[in-house]
Amino acid sequence: MKILSAKFIKSVARISQLPPDKFPEIAFAGRSNVGKSSLINCLIQRKNLAKTSSSPGKTRLINYYSVNDRVYFVDLPGYGYAKVSKEERKQWKRLIESFLTASKDLVGIIQIFDSRIGLTELDIEMLTWIKHLQKPAIIVATKIDKLPKSKANHILNQHRLALKEFGDFEMIPFSAVTKHGAKEIWKAILSLIHEHK
Ligand SMILES: Nc1nc2c(ncn2[C@@H]2O[C@H](COP(=O)(O)OP(=O)(O)O)[C@@H](O)[C@H]2O)c(=O)[nH]1
Ligand SMILES: [Mg+2]
């Protein structure tokens, strides 16, 4: 995918602040610190447009990026940060839930999990939600550069098997360090946009 332009559009805390529906939207979801911003930066070939941060839980807003004036990448707030209070977690849930149900131009969700950790309870909650909403999703298993080489294939196959329990999802292994999987993810994104038309 040739990136001609990538722009930060806005951060929103409320669904009423969503930008006017104009482009198909791809939402990115995952646990805090999973590598969501790194994935977005890699896909749009910018070093730091989506803020990456080593302090998890910092981004609590929905961030909109427009890519090639053609598609919105929507960075959803990360979840599952231990220090977050119950009330904050509730707010997070409300915000994501209202986004997923309100966005008319949402064509698909990129659900990201850490290949070293596997699916967490909240990942599974998200997958169940996605299935319930009948939204197409691509599952990205990230940080694969950190898997022990001799065990990587075995681990990834186990993740695929675990995923099967929750639906017929495509899983793409990815690394922001080696960029492994980036082309495949773009291909999947373009087909989501295409299918939606
Ligand atoms: N080794 C490795 N580190 C990664 C990868 N993706 C992200 N990271 C690191 O994980 C941390 C969190 O990444 P970030 O993109 O900010 O996660 P976010 O909170 O989900 O947006 C940062 O220190 C990144 O450099 C990856 O594919 N491989
Ligand atoms: Mg981030």
GROMACS .gro file of N, CA and C in nm, residues 119-182:
model
  192
  119LEU      N    1  -0.435  -1.501   2.438
  119LEU     CA    2  -0.560  -1.427   2.460
  119LEU      C    3  -0.586  -1.407   2.608
  120THR      N    4  -0.611  -1.283   2.647
  120THR     CA    5  -0.646  -1.256   2.786
  120THR      C    6  -0.799  -1.252   2.798
  121GLU      N    7  -0.845  -1.244   2.921
  121GLU     CA    8  -0.989  -1.242   2.948
  121GLU      C    9  -1.060  -1.130   2.873
  122LEU      N   10  -0.996  -1.012   2.873
  122LEU     CA   11  -1.059  -0.897   2.806
  122LEU      C   12  -1.051  -0.909   2.653
  123ASP      N   13  -0.947  -0.976   2.603
  123ASP     CA   14  -0.942  -1.004   2.458
  123ASP      C   15  -1.062  -1.089   2.419
  124ILE      N   16  -1.088  -1.187   2.504
  124ILE     CA   17  -1.198  -1.279   2.476
  124ILE      C   18  -1.332  -1.206   2.483
  125GLU      N   19  -1.341  -1.113   2.579
  125GLU     CA   20  -1.462  -1.032   2.589
  125GLU      C   21  -1.484  -0.952   2.461
  126MET      N   22  -1.374  -0.894   2.409
  126MET     CA   23  -1.382  -0.818   2.284
  126MET      C   24  -1.426  -0.908   2.168
  127LEU      N   25  -1.367  -1.026   2.160
  127LEU     CA   26  -1.400  -1.117   2.050
  127LEU      C   27  -1.547  -1.157   2.055
  128THR      N   28  -1.596  -1.177   2.176
  128THR     CA   29  -1.735  -1.216   2.192
  128THR      C   30  -1.827  -1.102   2.146
  129TRP      N   31  -1.788  -0.983   2.180
  129TRP     CA   32  -1.858  -0.862   2.139
  129TRP      C   33  -1.863  -0.847   1.988
  130ILE      N   34  -1.743  -0.861   1.928
  130ILE     CA   35  -1.727  -0.846   1.784
  130ILE      C   36  -1.819  -0.945   1.712
  131LYS      N   37  -1.823  -1.064   1.765
  131LYS     CA   38  -1.905  -1.169   1.705
  131LYS      C   39  -2.053  -1.133   1.717
  132HIS      N   40  -2.088  -1.084   1.835
  132HIS     CA   41  -2.226  -1.044   1.861
  132HIS      C   42  -2.270  -0.932   1.766
  133LEU      N   43  -2.179  -0.838   1.742
  133LEU     CA   44  -2.209  -0.725   1.654
  133LEU      C   45  -2.202  -0.763   1.506
  134GLN      N   46  -2.152  -0.884   1.481
  134GLN     CA   47  -2.134  -0.933   1.345
  134GLN      C   48  -2.048  -0.840   1.261
  135LYS      N   49  -1.942  -0.791   1.323
  135LYS     CA   50  -1.847  -0.706   1.250
  135LYS      C   51  -1.730  -0.793   1.205
  136PRO      N   52  -1.683  -0.773   1.082
  136PRO     CA   53  -1.565  -0.848   1.040
  136PRO      C   54  -1.443  -0.807   1.120
  137ALA      N   55  -1.358  -0.904   1.153
  137ALA     CA   56  -1.239  -0.871   1.231
  137ALA      C   57  -1.119  -0.950   1.182
  138ILE      N   58  -1.004  -0.887   1.196
  138ILE     CA   59  -0.878  -0.953   1.168
  138ILE      C   60  -0.803  -0.957   1.300
  139ILE      N   61  -0.750  -1.072   1.335
  139ILE     CA   62  -0.678  -1.083   1.461
  139ILE      C   63  -0.528  -1.077   1.433
  140VAL      N   64  -0.461  -0.984   1.499
  140VAL     CA   65  -0.317  -0.971   1.481
  140VAL      C   66  -0.245  -1.019   1.607
  141ALA      N   67  -0.157  -1.118   1.588
  141ALA     CA   68  -0.072  -1.166   1.699
  141ALA      C   69   0.060  -1.093   1.686
  142THR      N   70   0.086  -1.002   1.778
  142THR     CA   71   0.200  -0.913   1.760
  142THR      C   72   0.322  -0.952   1.844
  143LYS      N   73   0.432  -0.878   1.824
  143LYS     CA   74   0.560  -0.899   1.894
  143LYS      C   75   0.618  -1.037   1.868
  144ILE      N   76   0.597  -1.090   1.748
  144ILE     CA   77   0.646  -1.227   1.720
  144ILE      C   78   0.799  -1.233   1.716
  145ASP      N   79   0.864  -1.116   1.700
  145ASP     CA   80   1.011  -1.116   1.705
  145ASP      C   81   1.062  -1.159   1.842
  146LYS      N   82   0.975  -1.152   1.942
  146LYS     CA   83   1.015  -1.188   2.078
  146LYS      C   84   0.991  -1.335   2.111
  147LEU      N   85   0.928  -1.408   2.017
  147LEU     CA   86   0.906  -1.550   2.043
  147LEU      C   87   1.037  -1.626   2.020
  148PRO      N   88   1.064  -1.729   2.100
  148PRO     CA   89   1.182  -1.810   2.072
  148PRO      C   90   1.167  -1.875   1.933
  149LYS      N   91   1.268  -1.860   1.849
  149LYS     CA   92   1.259  -1.902   1.708
  149LYS      C   93   1.212  -2.046   1.692
  150SER      N   94   1.267  -2.134   1.774
  150SER     CA   95   1.238  -2.276   1.757
  150SER      C   96   1.094  -2.310   1.793
  151LYS      N   97   1.030  -2.223   1.873
  151LYS     CA   98   0.894  -2.255   1.918
  151LYS      C   99   0.788  -2.168   1.852
  152ALA      N  100   0.829  -2.070   1.772
  152ALA     CA  101   0.735  -1.969   1.721
  152ALA      C  102   0.616  -2.032   1.648
  153ASN      N  103   0.645  -2.122   1.553
  153ASN     CA  104   0.535  -2.181   1.476
  153ASN      C  105   0.438  -2.257   1.563
  154HIS      N  106   0.492  -2.330   1.656
  154HIS     CA  107   0.408  -2.408   1.746
  154HIS      C  108   0.318  -2.315   1.830
  155ILE      N  109   0.377  -2.209   1.883
  155ILE     CA  110   0.302  -2.115   1.965
  155ILE      C  111   0.191  -2.049   1.883
  156LEU      N  112   0.226  -2.007   1.762
  156LEU     CA  113   0.126  -1.939   1.677
  156LEU      C  114   0.012  -2.034   1.641
  157ASN      N  115   0.046  -2.160   1.616
  157ASN     CA  116  -0.060  -2.257   1.586
  157ASN      C  117  -0.152  -2.280   1.705
  158GLN      N  118  -0.094  -2.278   1.823
  158GLN     CA  119  -0.178  -2.292   1.943
  158GLN      C  120  -0.272  -2.173   1.958
  159HIS      N  121  -0.222  -2.054   1.926
  159HIS     CA  122  -0.310  -1.935   1.930
  159HIS      C  123  -0.424  -1.948   1.829
  160ARG      N  124  -0.390  -1.999   1.710
  160ARG     CA  125  -0.494  -2.017   1.607
  160ARG      C  126  -0.603  -2.112   1.656
  161LEU      N  127  -0.558  -2.216   1.721
  161LEU     CA  128  -0.651  -2.316   1.774
  161LEU      C  129  -0.740  -2.255   1.882
  162ALA      N  130  -0.678  -2.178   1.971
  162ALA     CA  131  -0.752  -2.114   2.081
  162ALA      C  132  -0.857  -2.017   2.023
  163LEU      N  133  -0.818  -1.947   1.916
  163LEU     CA  134  -0.907  -1.849   1.855
  163LEU      C  135  -1.032  -1.912   1.796
  164LYS      N  136  -1.014  -2.033   1.744
  164LYS     CA  137  -1.123  -2.104   1.677
  164LYS      C  138  -1.246  -2.116   1.765
  165GLU      N  139  -1.222  -2.122   1.894
  165GLU     CA  140  -1.331  -2.135   1.988
  165GLU      C  141  -1.426  -2.016   1.982
  166PHE      N  142  -1.374  -1.902   1.938
  166PHE     CA  143  -1.452  -1.779   1.947
  166PHE      C  144  -1.506  -1.733   1.812
  167GLY      N  145  -1.468  -1.800   1.707
  167GLY     CA  146  -1.522  -1.763   1.576
  167GLY      C  147  -1.425  -1.798   1.466
  168ASP      N  148  -1.468  -1.768   1.345
  168ASP     CA  149  -1.388  -1.802   1.228
  168ASP      C  150  -1.302  -1.681   1.191
  169PHE      N  151  -1.201  -1.655   1.275
  169PHE     CA  152  -1.119  -1.536   1.257
  169PHE      C  153  -0.988  -1.569   1.184
  170GLU      N  154  -0.947  -1.476   1.101
  170GLU     CA  155  -0.815  -1.488   1.039
  170GLU      C  156  -0.712  -1.429   1.135
  171MET      N  157  -0.604  -1.502   1.161
  171MET     CA  158  -0.498  -1.450   1.249
  171MET      C  159  -0.372  -1.423   1.169
  172ILE      N  160  -0.321  -1.301   1.182
  172ILE     CA  161  -0.198  -1.264   1.111
  172ILE      C  162  -0.086  -1.235   1.212
  173PRO      N  163   0.023  -1.313   1.208
  173PRO     CA  164   0.137  -1.285   1.295
  173PRO      C  165   0.209  -1.158   1.248
  174PHE      N  166   0.254  -1.076   1.344
  174PHE     CA  167   0.311  -0.946   1.308
  174PHE      C  168   0.425  -0.909   1.403
  175SER      N  169   0.520  -0.833   1.350
  175SER     CA  170   0.622  -0.770   1.434
  175SER      C  171   0.646  -0.629   1.386
  176ALA      N  172   0.639  -0.533   1.476
  176ALA     CA  173   0.668  -0.394   1.441
  176ALA      C  174   0.818  -0.375   1.423
  177VAL      N  175   0.898  -0.467   1.478
  177VAL     CA  176   1.044  -0.457   1.467
  177VAL      C  177   1.090  -0.502   1.328
  178THR      N  178   1.043  -0.618   1.284
  178THR     CA  179   1.086  -0.670   1.153
  178THR      C  180   0.988  -0.632   1.041
  179LYS      N  181   0.871  -0.581   1.079
  179LYS     CA  182   0.762  -0.548   0.985
  179LYS      C  183   0.698  -0.673   0.923
  180HIS      N  184   0.733  -0.788   0.976
  180HIS     CA  185   0.672  -0.912   0.928
  180HIS      C  186   0.520  -0.902   0.944
  181GLY      N  187   0.448  -0.931   0.837
  181GLY     CA  188   0.301  -0.933   0.844
  181GLY      C  189   0.234  -0.804   0.799
  182ALA      N  190   0.311  -0.696   0.785
  182ALA     CA  191   0.249  -0.566   0.752
  182ALA      C  192   0.175  -0.570   0.618
   0.00000   0.00000   0.00000
